[in-house]
Amino acid sequence: MTRPRAEVLHAEALHKRYRSDGREVVAVGGVSLTLEAGEVLAFLGSNGAGKTTCIKMMSGLVRPDAGTVRVLGRDPHQDARALTQVGVVLEGTRNLYWRLTSQENLEYFGVLRGLSGRQARRRATVLLERFRLSDRARTQAQELSRGMQQKLSIAVGLVHEPRLLLLDEPTLGLDVEAAEEVKVLVRELASEGCAVLLTTHQLDVAQELAHRVCILHGGRVVAEGETQALLARFSAQRYVIQLEEPPSHARLQSLQSLGASAQGGEVTWPGPAEGLYGVLQALAPLPLLRVERDRADLTEVFLKVTRPEALPPERG
Amino acid sequence: MHGLFLAELRRSWALFRRYPGEVVTMLVSLVLVFLMLFWGVRYVAGPGSGALGDRLDGLIVGYFLWSVATLGLNGVGWAVQGEAAMGTLEQLFLSPFGPARVFLTRVAADLVVQLGVLLTVLGSILLITGRTLALSPGVVPVMVTVVLAAWGLGFALGGLALRLKRIPSLLQLSQYGLLFLVTTPWEDWGDTGRWVGAVAPLAPGAALLRGMMARGEPLELADFVIATLNGLAWLGLGLFLFHLAERHVRRGGGLAGY
């Protein structure tokens, strides 16, 4: 996976406090992150972790109490030109005019984002075709299926060809087919050089799409890094060998002497790769179904850094 | 800005022609409400009220102005609340034009698109009541001063809607306030009335139009200057209040959660 290096988003030490019921609540307490062209960053966190506030600070909708945001070197809170480089698709169906058709929505929002009428019309045609909505160009947004509405929302977010796309829960509430289509679109956009910041509660989607992951908890970044590296870091040093049938009593004793354990046809070796070969020799010539290293998924990583008490103690 | 106006014009026209039922309902209710007002005034005044003719013509002018001004008021006040409820308000705040310019362009486009309906209402009223009004090209710039002040009030209410989220009662009440402002004959109430009539939003333009359209008076330059300053001042004040509210919600993160 090769990635260009141009920095599209740079957020530094973002802070935001709100007053709620007479108390001051820290929504975001010093979040910094960067995003490069062609990169998908999954921005994860529980409800109230501060994700949406961060997205709104990065897009210029909410002014940070402290910290800076730069989109291609421009501050979206000071320089309106920065907004021409940002596409924002907010959660749910908050991005479209229900009574306008797909084509009308795209053309209207195109001009609203700074395109000329002609450019907006041309982009509308291109995007309708790309998102396979050409046959729904004259259908009002309220009459589209939920999946089509979401695709149209993303198209509206892209109408002015932004270099940065902020996607808030893009697959929420979609059926399997529509969610797959959205995932393909996100991959394509990244491969074309668009930087995508994705917030989602669907951690499998994040794991599938994101080059990097940033986990927010209580308004602070608690884990951040390349997705694969993060998964590796949180994976246990453990191998699982699946046998066709359970080992004999003698083999079991031999395995136990090496430090491995077995349950039914599954043998577990809780040590480094070098020791694995000794275990395999002890099992030879029994037929093997699979040998794999135990690997954490993003859900485990997420729970480990946000709610360690939620995981069984033996995991890592 | 020109492109934005055309886009708003297309948006407004698309919504207008898509729901002809709403247009007809608006037209019929505007005419009916006026007729009730008109016949009510005639009944209360009783037969033989010689000076009532001018007053009735003034009422027609005031009512037409009220319809135009209400469109401007709703174009921002109700629109902020409606967009917030729909969820599209944040998208307007993400525009490099900024929300104030978007709403200003939108109310102008709405006025162009709906002017036909409002003129039809005026024509129907004149036809049914048998009254006539003096129309001259000078009426147009004076009407613009009234519209500017109405937009200013709309922005002030829009700002309030941004901060308080839901103000439907105030928005409804403000329409009656508008009716009072454009139909009250401040010019007949002595020096104090004239002074209030010069400062109150929409009032100097409305008084000028009553004189021109109902009594056939010529356009006085001094009065027109006052009406223009009044319109610009109220628009400026409204935009300033809207800007303050916008800054407040951007700082407080209060754009969502309606």
Coordinates of C-alpha atoms in Angstrom, one line a residue:
Chain A
M1 CA 0.0 0.0 0.0
T2 CA 2.0 3.0 -1.2
R3 CA 0.9 6.4 0.0
P4 CA 1.8 9.9 -1.1
R5 CA 3.1 12.2 1.6
A6 CA 1.4 15.6 1.1
E7 CA -0.1 16.7 4.4
V8 CA -3.7 17.7 3.9
L9 CA -4.9 18.1 7.5
H10 CA -2.9 19.2 10.5
A11 CA -4.6 19.6 13.8
E12 CA -2.5 20.7 16.8
A13 CA -3.5 20.5 20.4
L14 CA -7.2 21.1 19.9
H15 CA -9.1 21.9 23.1
K16 CA -12.8 22.5 23.6
R17 CA -14.9 23.0 26.7
Y18 CA -18.6 23.3 27.0
R19 CA -20.9 24.4 29.7
S20 CA -23.5 21.9 30.6
D21 CA -25.9 22.2 33.6
G22 CA -23.7 25.0 35.0
R23 CA -20.6 22.8 34.9
E24 CA -17.7 23.1 32.5
V25 CA -17.2 19.9 30.6
V26 CA -14.0 19.1 28.7
A27 CA -15.2 17.8 25.3
V28 CA -11.7 17.7 23.7
G29 CA -8.5 18.0 25.7
G30 CA -5.5 18.4 23.4
V31 CA -6.1 16.3 20.3
S32 CA -3.4 16.5 17.6
L33 CA -3.4 14.6 14.3
T34 CA -2.3 14.8 10.8
L35 CA -3.7 13.3 7.6
E36 CA -1.9 12.8 4.3
A37 CA -3.3 12.7 0.8
G38 CA -4.6 9.3 -0.1
E39 CA -4.8 8.2 3.5
V40 CA -7.9 6.9 5.4
L41 CA -7.8 7.6 9.1
A42 CA -10.4 6.0 11.3
F43 CA -11.3 8.3 14.2
L44 CA -12.8 6.1 16.8
G45 CA -14.4 6.6 20.2
S46 CA -17.5 5.9 22.3
N47 CA -20.4 8.3 22.3
G48 CA -19.3 11.5 23.9
A49 CA -15.6 10.8 23.3
G50 CA -15.2 14.1 21.4
K51 CA -15.1 12.8 17.8
T52 CA -17.9 14.9 16.4
T53 CA -16.6 18.0 18.2
C54 CA -13.1 17.3 16.7
I55 CA -14.6 16.9 13.2
K56 CA -16.5 20.2 13.6
M57 CA -13.4 22.0 14.8
M58 CA -11.5 20.6 11.8
S59 CA -14.2 21.7 9.3
G60 CA -14.6 25.2 10.8
L61 CA -18.0 24.6 12.3
V62 CA -16.9 24.9 15.9
R63 CA -14.1 27.2 17.0
P64 CA -11.6 25.6 19.3
D65 CA -10.8 27.2 22.6
A66 CA -7.1 26.5 21.9
G67 CA -5.1 24.8 19.2
T68 CA -4.9 25.2 15.5
V69 CA -6.3 23.5 12.4
R70 CA -4.7 23.8 9.0
V71 CA -6.2 22.4 5.8
L72 CA -3.6 22.5 3.1
G73 CA -1.9 25.2 5.2
R74 CA -5.0 27.3 5.6
D75 CA -7.1 27.9 8.8
P76 CA -10.7 27.0 8.1
H77 CA -11.7 29.4 10.9
Q78 CA -10.0 32.4 9.3
D79 CA -9.7 31.7 5.6
A80 CA -12.8 30.7 3.7
R81 CA -10.6 29.3 0.9
A82 CA -9.8 26.4 3.2
L83 CA -13.5 25.4 3.1
T84 CA -13.3 24.8 -0.7
Q85 CA -10.9 22.0 0.1
V86 CA -13.1 20.3 2.7
G87 CA -16.1 18.0 2.1
V88 CA -18.1 17.1 5.2
V89 CA -20.7 14.3 5.3
L90 CA -22.4 14.5 8.6
E91 CA -24.1 11.5 10.3
G92 CA -27.6 10.6 9.2
T93 CA -29.4 12.5 6.4
R94 CA -28.4 16.0 7.4
N95 CA -26.7 16.8 4.1
L96 CA -29.5 17.0 1.6
Y97 CA -32.6 19.0 0.7
W98 CA -35.4 16.4 0.7
R99 CA -37.6 18.2 -1.8
L100 CA -34.8 18.8 -4.3
T101 CA -33.8 16.1 -6.8
S102 CA -30.4 14.4 -6.8
Q103 CA -29.3 16.6 -9.6
E104 CA -30.6 19.8 -8.0
N105 CA -29.0 18.9 -4.7
L106 CA -25.6 18.4 -6.4
E107 CA -25.8 21.6 -8.5
Y108 CA -27.0 23.7 -5.6
F109 CA -24.3 22.5 -3.1
G110 CA -21.7 22.7 -5.9
V111 CA -22.3 26.5 -6.2
L112 CA -22.6 26.8 -2.4
R113 CA -19.1 25.4 -2.2
G114 CA -17.7 27.9 -4.7
L115 CA -18.2 26.3 -8.1
S116 CA -19.7 28.2 -11.0
G117 CA -23.1 27.0 -12.2
R118 CA -21.6 25.3 -15.3
Q119 CA -18.9 23.6 -13.2
A120 CA -21.6 22.4 -10.7
R121 CA -23.7 21.0 -13.5
R122 CA -20.8 19.1 -15.0
R123 CA -19.7 17.7 -11.7
A124 CA -23.3 16.7 -10.9
T125 CA -23.4 14.6 -14.1
V126 CA -20.0 13.1 -13.4
L127 CA -20.9 12.2 -9.8
L128 CA -24.3 10.8 -10.6
E129 CA -22.7 8.5 -13.1
R130 CA -19.9 7.5 -10.8
F131 CA -22.3 6.8 -7.9
R132 CA -24.6 4.9 -10.2
L133 CA -27.4 7.4 -9.6
S134 CA -27.9 8.7 -13.1
D135 CA -31.3 7.1 -13.4
R136 CA -32.3 8.8 -10.2
A137 CA -31.1 12.3 -11.2
R138 CA -34.6 13.6 -11.3
T139 CA -35.8 11.8 -8.2
Q140 CA -36.4 13.9 -5.0
A141 CA -33.9 13.0 -2.2
Q142 CA -36.8 12.0 0.1
E143 CA -37.9 9.3 -2.4
L144 CA -34.5 7.6 -2.6
S145 CA -33.6 4.5 -0.6
R146 CA -31.4 5.0 2.5
G147 CA -28.4 3.7 0.7
M148 CA -28.9 6.0 -2.3
Q149 CA -29.4 8.9 0.1
Q150 CA -26.1 8.2 1.7
K151 CA -24.4 7.8 -1.6
L152 CA -25.9 11.1 -2.7
S153 CA -24.7 12.7 0.6
I154 CA -21.2 11.6 -0.1
A155 CA -21.5 12.8 -3.7
V156 CA -22.6 16.2 -2.4
G157 CA -19.6 16.2 -0.1
L158 CA -17.4 15.6 -3.1
V159 CA -19.0 17.9 -5.6
H160 CA -16.3 20.6 -5.3
E161 CA -13.5 18.0 -5.5
P162 CA -12.2 18.6 -2.0
R163 CA -8.8 17.2 -0.9
L164 CA -10.1 16.4 2.5
L165 CA -13.3 14.4 3.2
L166 CA -14.7 14.2 6.7
L167 CA -17.1 11.2 6.9
D168 CA -19.2 10.8 10.0
E169 CA -20.7 7.3 10.3
P170 CA -21.0 6.7 6.5
T171 CA -22.2 3.1 6.7
L172 CA -24.6 3.5 9.7
G173 CA -28.1 2.2 9.0
L174 CA -27.2 0.8 5.5
D175 CA -27.9 -2.7 4.3
V176 CA -25.0 -5.0 3.5
E177 CA -24.9 -4.2 -0.2
A178 CA -25.1 -0.4 0.3
A179 CA -22.5 -0.5 3.0
E180 CA -20.2 -2.4 0.7
E181 CA -20.7 0.2 -2.1
V182 CA -19.8 3.0 0.3
K183 CA -16.7 1.1 1.4
V184 CA -15.6 0.6 -2.2
L185 CA -16.1 4.4 -2.8
V186 CA -14.0 5.3 0.2
R187 CA -11.2 3.1 -1.0
E188 CA -11.4 4.6 -4.5
L189 CA -11.4 8.1 -3.2
A190 CA -8.3 7.4 -1.1
S191 CA -6.6 5.8 -4.1
E192 CA -7.3 9.0 -6.1
G193 CA -5.5 11.1 -3.5
C194 CA -8.3 12.3 -1.3
A195 CA -7.6 12.3 2.4
V196 CA -10.4 10.7 4.3
L197 CA -11.2 11.0 8.0
L198 CA -13.7 8.5 9.0
T199 CA -15.6 8.2 12.2
T200 CA -17.5 5.1 12.9
H201 CA -18.8 2.8 15.6
Q202 CA -18.5 -0.1 13.2
L203 CA -15.0 -1.2 14.0
D204 CA -14.9 -3.9 11.4
V205 CA -15.5 -1.2 8.8
A206 CA -12.7 0.9 10.2
Q207 CA -10.3 -2.1 10.3
E208 CA -11.1 -2.8 6.7
L209 CA -10.7 0.7 5.3
A210 CA -8.3 2.6 7.5
H211 CA -4.6 3.0 6.9
R212 CA -4.3 4.5 10.4
V213 CA -6.4 4.5 13.5
C214 CA -6.9 7.2 16.1
I215 CA -8.8 6.2 19.2
L216 CA -10.3 9.0 21.4
H217 CA -11.4 8.5 24.9
G218 CA -12.6 11.3 27.3
G219 CA -11.6 13.9 24.7
R220 CA -8.0 12.6 24.5
V221 CA -6.1 10.4 22.0
V222 CA -5.5 7.1 23.8
A223 CA -4.1 5.1 20.9
E224 CA -2.9 6.1 17.5
G225 CA -0.9 4.4 14.7
E226 CA -0.9 2.4 11.5
T227 CA -3.8 0.0 11.6
Q228 CA -1.7 -3.1 11.1
A229 CA 1.0 -2.0 13.6
L230 CA -1.7 -1.3 16.2
L231 CA -3.3 -4.6 15.7
A232 CA 0.1 -6.4 16.0
R233 CA 0.9 -4.4 19.1
F234 CA -2.2 -5.5 20.9
S235 CA -2.1 -9.1 19.6
A236 CA -1.1 -11.7 22.1
Q237 CA 2.1 -13.8 21.5
R238 CA 0.2 -16.9 21.0
Y239 CA -0.4 -19.5 18.2
V240 CA -3.4 -21.8 17.7
I241 CA -3.1 -25.1 15.9
Q242 CA -6.2 -26.8 14.7
L243 CA -6.0 -30.6 14.4
E244 CA -8.4 -32.8 12.5
E245 CA -8.9 -34.9 15.7
P246 CA -7.9 -34.5 19.4
P247 CA -4.4 -35.6 20.3
S248 CA -3.8 -38.9 22.2
H249 CA -3.0 -38.9 25.9
A250 CA 0.7 -39.4 25.3
R251 CA 0.9 -36.5 22.9
L252 CA -1.0 -34.4 25.3
Q253 CA 1.6 -35.0 28.0
S254 CA 4.4 -34.3 25.5
L255 CA 2.6 -31.0 24.6
Q256 CA 2.2 -30.0 28.2
S257 CA 5.9 -30.6 28.9
L258 CA 6.6 -28.1 26.1
G259 CA 4.3 -25.6 27.7
A260 CA 1.4 -25.9 25.1
S261 CA -2.2 -26.7 26.1
A262 CA -4.9 -28.5 24.2
Q263 CA -8.7 -28.4 24.3
G264 CA -10.4 -30.9 21.9
G265 CA -8.7 -30.6 18.6
E266 CA -7.3 -27.1 19.3
V267 CA -3.7 -26.7 20.6
T268 CA -2.5 -23.4 21.9
W269 CA 1.2 -22.4 22.1
P270 CA 1.6 -19.3 24.2
G271 CA 5.1 -18.6 23.2
P272 CA 7.4 -17.2 20.5
A273 CA 7.5 -18.5 16.9
E274 CA 10.7 -20.4 17.5
G275 CA 9.1 -22.7 20.0
L276 CA 6.2 -23.4 17.7
Y277 CA 8.3 -25.8 15.6
G278 CA 8.9 -28.0 18.7
V279 CA 5.1 -28.2 19.2
L280 CA 4.6 -29.1 15.6
Q281 CA 7.2 -31.9 15.9
A282 CA 5.4 -33.2 18.9
L283 CA 2.2 -33.3 16.8
A284 CA 3.7 -34.9 13.7
P285 CA 2.4 -36.7 11.7
L286 CA -1.2 -35.8 12.8
P287 CA -3.1 -34.0 10.0
L288 CA -3.4 -30.2 10.6
L289 CA -6.3 -28.0 9.6
R290 CA -4.7 -24.6 10.3
V291 CA -1.9 -22.9 12.1
E292 CA -2.4 -19.2 12.9
R293 CA -1.0 -16.5 15.1
D294 CA -3.6 -15.1 17.4
R295 CA -4.4 -11.6 16.2
A296 CA -6.4 -8.9 17.9
D297 CA -9.0 -7.2 16.0
L298 CA -9.9 -3.5 16.3
T299 CA -12.7 -4.2 18.7
E300 CA -10.2 -5.8 21.2
V301 CA -7.8 -2.9 20.7
F302 CA -10.6 -0.4 21.2
L303 CA -11.9 -2.1 24.4
K304 CA -8.3 -2.5 25.7
V305 CA -7.6 1.2 25.5
T306 CA -11.0 2.5 26.4
R307 CA -12.4 -0.1 28.8
P308 CA -9.7 -2.5 29.9
E309 CA -12.1 -4.0 32.5
A310 CA -14.3 -5.2 29.7
L311 CA -11.8 -7.7 28.4
P312 CA -11.0 -11.2 29.9
P313 CA -7.7 -10.9 31.8
E314 CA -5.8 -13.5 29.7
R315 CA -6.0 -11.3 26.6
G316 CA -2.7 -9.7 26.4
Chain B
M1 CA -22.1 36.1 -5.7
H2 CA -23.9 36.3 -9.0
G3 CA -23.6 32.5 -9.4
L4 CA -24.9 32.0 -5.8
F5 CA -28.0 34.2 -6.6
L6 CA -28.7 32.1 -9.8
A7 CA -28.3 28.9 -7.7
E8 CA -30.7 30.2 -5.1
L9 CA -33.1 31.3 -7.8
R10 CA -33.1 27.8 -9.3
R11 CA -33.6 26.2 -5.9
S12 CA -36.4 28.6 -5.0
W13 CA -38.1 28.0 -8.4
A14 CA -37.7 24.3 -8.2
L15 CA -39.4 24.2 -4.8
F16 CA -42.1 26.7 -5.9
R17 CA -43.2 24.8 -9.0
R18 CA -42.9 21.4 -7.3
Y19 CA -45.7 22.1 -4.9
P20 CA -48.4 24.1 -6.8
G21 CA -50.9 23.2 -4.0
E22 CA -48.9 25.2 -1.5
V23 CA -48.8 28.2 -3.8
V24 CA -52.6 28.2 -4.4
T25 CA -53.2 27.8 -0.6
M26 CA -50.9 30.8 0.1
L27 CA -52.6 32.9 -2.6
V28 CA -56.1 32.1 -1.4
S29 CA -55.4 32.5 2.3
L30 CA -53.7 35.9 1.7
V31 CA -56.7 37.2 -0.3
L32 CA -59.2 35.8 2.2
V33 CA -57.5 37.2 5.3
F34 CA -57.3 40.6 3.6
L35 CA -61.0 40.6 2.6
M36 CA -62.0 39.8 6.2
L37 CA -59.8 42.7 7.4
F38 CA -61.2 45.0 4.7
W39 CA -64.9 44.3 5.2
G40 CA -64.3 44.3 9.0
V41 CA -62.9 47.9 8.8
R42 CA -65.8 49.0 6.6
Y43 CA -68.4 47.5 9.0
V44 CA -66.8 49.0 12.1
A45 CA -66.6 52.5 10.4
G46 CA -70.2 52.3 9.4
P47 CA -72.0 53.9 6.4
G48 CA -71.2 57.5 5.5
S49 CA -67.5 57.6 6.7
G50 CA -66.3 60.0 4.0
A51 CA -62.5 59.8 4.8
L52 CA -62.5 56.0 4.9
G53 CA -61.7 55.6 1.2
D54 CA -58.1 56.8 1.6
R55 CA -57.7 54.6 4.7
L56 CA -59.0 51.5 2.9
D57 CA -56.5 52.2 0.0
G58 CA -53.8 52.6 2.7
L59 CA -54.9 49.3 4.2
I60 CA -54.5 47.6 0.8
V61 CA -51.0 49.1 0.4
G62 CA -50.1 48.2 3.9
Y63 CA -51.4 44.6 3.5
F64 CA -49.4 44.2 0.3
L65 CA -46.3 45.5 2.0
W66 CA -46.9 43.2 4.9
S67 CA -47.1 40.2 2.5
V68 CA -43.8 41.2 0.9
A69 CA -42.1 41.9 4.3
T70 CA -43.4 38.6 5.8
L71 CA -41.7 36.8 3.0
G72 CA -38.4 38.5 3.9
L73 CA -38.9 37.9 7.6
N74 CA -39.7 34.2 7.1
G75 CA -36.9 33.8 4.6
V76 CA -34.4 34.1 7.4
G77 CA -36.2 33.7 10.7
W78 CA -38.2 30.6 9.9
A79 CA -35.6 29.3 7.5
V80 CA -32.8 29.1 10.2
Q81 CA -35.2 27.1 12.4
G82 CA -36.3 24.9 9.5
E83 CA -32.8 24.3 8.2
A84 CA -31.7 23.4 11.7
A85 CA -34.6 21.0 12.1
M86 CA -33.8 19.4 8.8
G87 CA -30.1 19.3 9.5
T88 CA -28.9 21.2 6.5
L89 CA -28.0 24.3 8.5
E90 CA -24.4 23.1 9.1
Q91 CA -24.0 22.6 5.4
L92 CA -24.7 26.3 4.9
F93 CA -22.2 27.2 7.6
L94 CA -19.6 25.2 5.6
S95 CA -20.0 27.3 2.6
P96 CA -17.1 29.7 1.8
F97 CA -19.8 32.4 1.3
G98 CA -20.9 32.1 4.9
P99 CA -24.4 31.7 6.2
A100 CA -25.4 35.4 6.2
R101 CA -24.6 35.9 2.5
V102 CA -26.3 32.6 1.6
F103 CA -29.5 33.7 3.5
L104 CA -29.4 37.2 2.1
T105 CA -29.2 35.8 -1.4
R106 CA -31.9 33.3 -0.7
V107 CA -34.4 35.9 0.5
A108 CA -33.7 38.0 -2.6
A109 CA -34.3 34.9 -4.8
D110 CA -37.4 34.0 -2.9
L111 CA -38.8 37.5 -3.5
V112 CA -38.1 37.3 -7.2
V113 CA -39.8 33.9 -7.5
Q114 CA -42.8 34.8 -5.3
L115 CA -43.4 38.3 -6.5
G116 CA -45.8 37.0 -9.1
V117 CA -48.0 35.4 -6.4
L118 CA -47.9 38.6 -4.3
L119 CA -48.8 40.8 -7.3
T120 CA -51.7 38.3 -8.1
V121 CA -52.9 38.8 -4.5
L122 CA -52.8 42.6 -4.9
G123 CA -54.6 42.4 -8.3
S124 CA -57.3 40.0 -6.8
I125 CA -57.8 42.3 -3.8
L126 CA -58.2 45.4 -6.0
L127 CA -60.6 43.5 -8.3
I128 CA -62.8 42.2 -5.5
T129 CA -62.9 45.5 -3.5
G130 CA -63.2 47.7 -6.6
R131 CA -60.5 50.1 -5.3
T132 CA -57.7 51.5 -7.5
L133 CA -54.1 52.5 -6.6
A134 CA -51.8 55.0 -8.2
L135 CA -48.8 53.0 -9.5
S136 CA -45.6 54.8 -10.6
P137 CA -42.0 53.6 -11.2
G138 CA -41.0 55.5 -8.0
V139 CA -42.9 52.9 -6.0
V140 CA -40.2 50.3 -6.7
P141 CA -37.2 51.9 -4.9
V142 CA -39.4 52.8 -1.9
M143 CA -40.6 49.2 -1.7
V144 CA -37.0 48.1 -1.7
T145 CA -36.4 50.2 1.5
V146 CA -39.2 48.4 3.2
V147 CA -37.9 45.0 2.1
L148 CA -34.4 45.8 3.3
A149 CA -35.7 46.6 6.8
A150 CA -37.8 43.4 6.8
W151 CA -34.7 41.4 5.9
G152 CA -32.9 43.1 8.8
L153 CA -35.7 42.0 11.2
G154 CA -35.5 38.5 9.6
F155 CA -31.7 38.3 10.3
A156 CA -32.2 39.5 13.9
L157 CA -34.8 36.8 14.4
G158 CA -32.6 34.3 12.6
G159 CA -29.8 35.1 15.0
L160 CA -32.1 34.6 17.9
A161 CA -33.2 31.2 16.4
L162 CA -29.5 30.3 16.1
R163 CA -29.0 31.0 19.8
L164 CA -32.3 29.8 21.3
K165 CA -32.9 27.0 18.7
R166 CA -36.7 27.2 18.7
I167 CA -38.7 30.4 18.6
P168 CA -41.9 29.6 16.7
S169 CA -44.2 31.7 18.9
L170 CA -41.9 34.7 18.6
L171 CA -41.7 34.2 14.8
Q172 CA -45.5 34.1 14.6
L173 CA -45.9 37.1 16.8
S174 CA -43.5 39.1 14.8
Q175 CA -45.7 38.8 11.8
Y176 CA -48.4 40.8 13.6
G177 CA -45.7 43.2 14.6
L178 CA -44.9 43.7 11.0
L179 CA -48.6 44.3 10.2
F180 CA -48.7 47.0 12.9
L181 CA -45.5 48.7 11.5
V182 CA -46.7 48.8 7.9
T183 CA -50.3 49.8 8.5
T184 CA -50.0 52.3 11.3
P185 CA -50.4 55.9 9.9
W186 CA -47.5 57.4 11.9
E187 CA -47.6 60.5 9.7
D188 CA -51.0 61.4 11.1
W189 CA -49.9 61.2 14.7
G190 CA -48.1 64.6 15.0
D191 CA -44.4 65.2 15.6
T192 CA -43.8 62.3 17.9
G193 CA -45.6 60.0 15.5
R194 CA -43.5 61.3 12.6
W195 CA -40.3 60.8 14.6
V196 CA -41.2 57.3 15.6
G197 CA -42.3 56.7 12.0
A198 CA -38.8 57.6 10.8
V199 CA -37.0 55.3 13.2
A200 CA -39.3 52.3 13.4
P201 CA -38.4 49.5 11.0
L202 CA -40.3 49.6 7.7
A203 CA -42.4 52.6 8.8
P204 CA -41.0 55.4 6.7
G205 CA -41.1 53.4 3.5
A206 CA -44.7 52.2 4.3
A207 CA -45.8 55.8 5.0
L208 CA -44.3 57.0 1.7
L209 CA -46.0 54.2 -0.3
R210 CA -49.3 54.9 1.3
G211 CA -49.0 58.5 0.2
M212 CA -47.9 57.6 -3.3
M213 CA -50.2 54.7 -4.0
A214 CA -53.3 55.5 -2.0
R215 CA -53.3 59.3 -2.2
G216 CA -51.4 59.8 -5.4
E217 CA -48.7 62.0 -3.8
P218 CA -45.3 62.5 -5.5
L219 CA -42.1 61.0 -4.2
E220 CA -40.4 63.4 -1.8
L221 CA -36.7 63.1 -2.0
A222 CA -36.1 63.8 1.8
D223 CA -38.7 61.2 2.8
F224 CA -37.1 58.7 0.4
V225 CA -33.6 59.4 1.9
I226 CA -35.1 58.7 5.4
A227 CA -36.7 55.5 4.2
T228 CA -33.5 54.4 2.5
L229 CA -31.4 55.1 5.6
N230 CA -34.0 53.3 7.7
G231 CA -33.9 50.2 5.5
L232 CA -30.1 50.1 5.4
A233 CA -29.8 50.7 9.2
W234 CA -32.2 47.9 10.1
L235 CA -30.6 45.5 7.6
G236 CA -27.2 46.4 9.0
L237 CA -28.4 45.9 12.6
G238 CA -30.0 42.6 11.7
L239 CA -26.8 41.3 9.9
F240 CA -24.7 42.5 12.9
L241 CA -26.9 40.6 15.4
F242 CA -26.9 37.5 13.1
H243 CA -23.1 37.7 12.9
L244 CA -22.9 37.9 16.8
A245 CA -25.2 34.8 17.0
E246 CA -23.1 33.0 14.4
R247 CA -19.9 33.7 16.3
H248 CA -21.6 32.5 19.5
V249 CA -22.8 29.2 18.1
R250 CA -19.4 28.5 16.4
R251 CA -17.7 29.1 19.8
G252 CA -20.3 27.2 21.8
G253 CA -20.8 24.4 19.3
G254 CA -24.5 25.0 19.3
L255 CA -25.3 24.4 15.7
A256 CA -26.6 20.9 16.1
G257 CA -29.0 19.5 18.7
Y258 CA -32.2 21.1 17.6

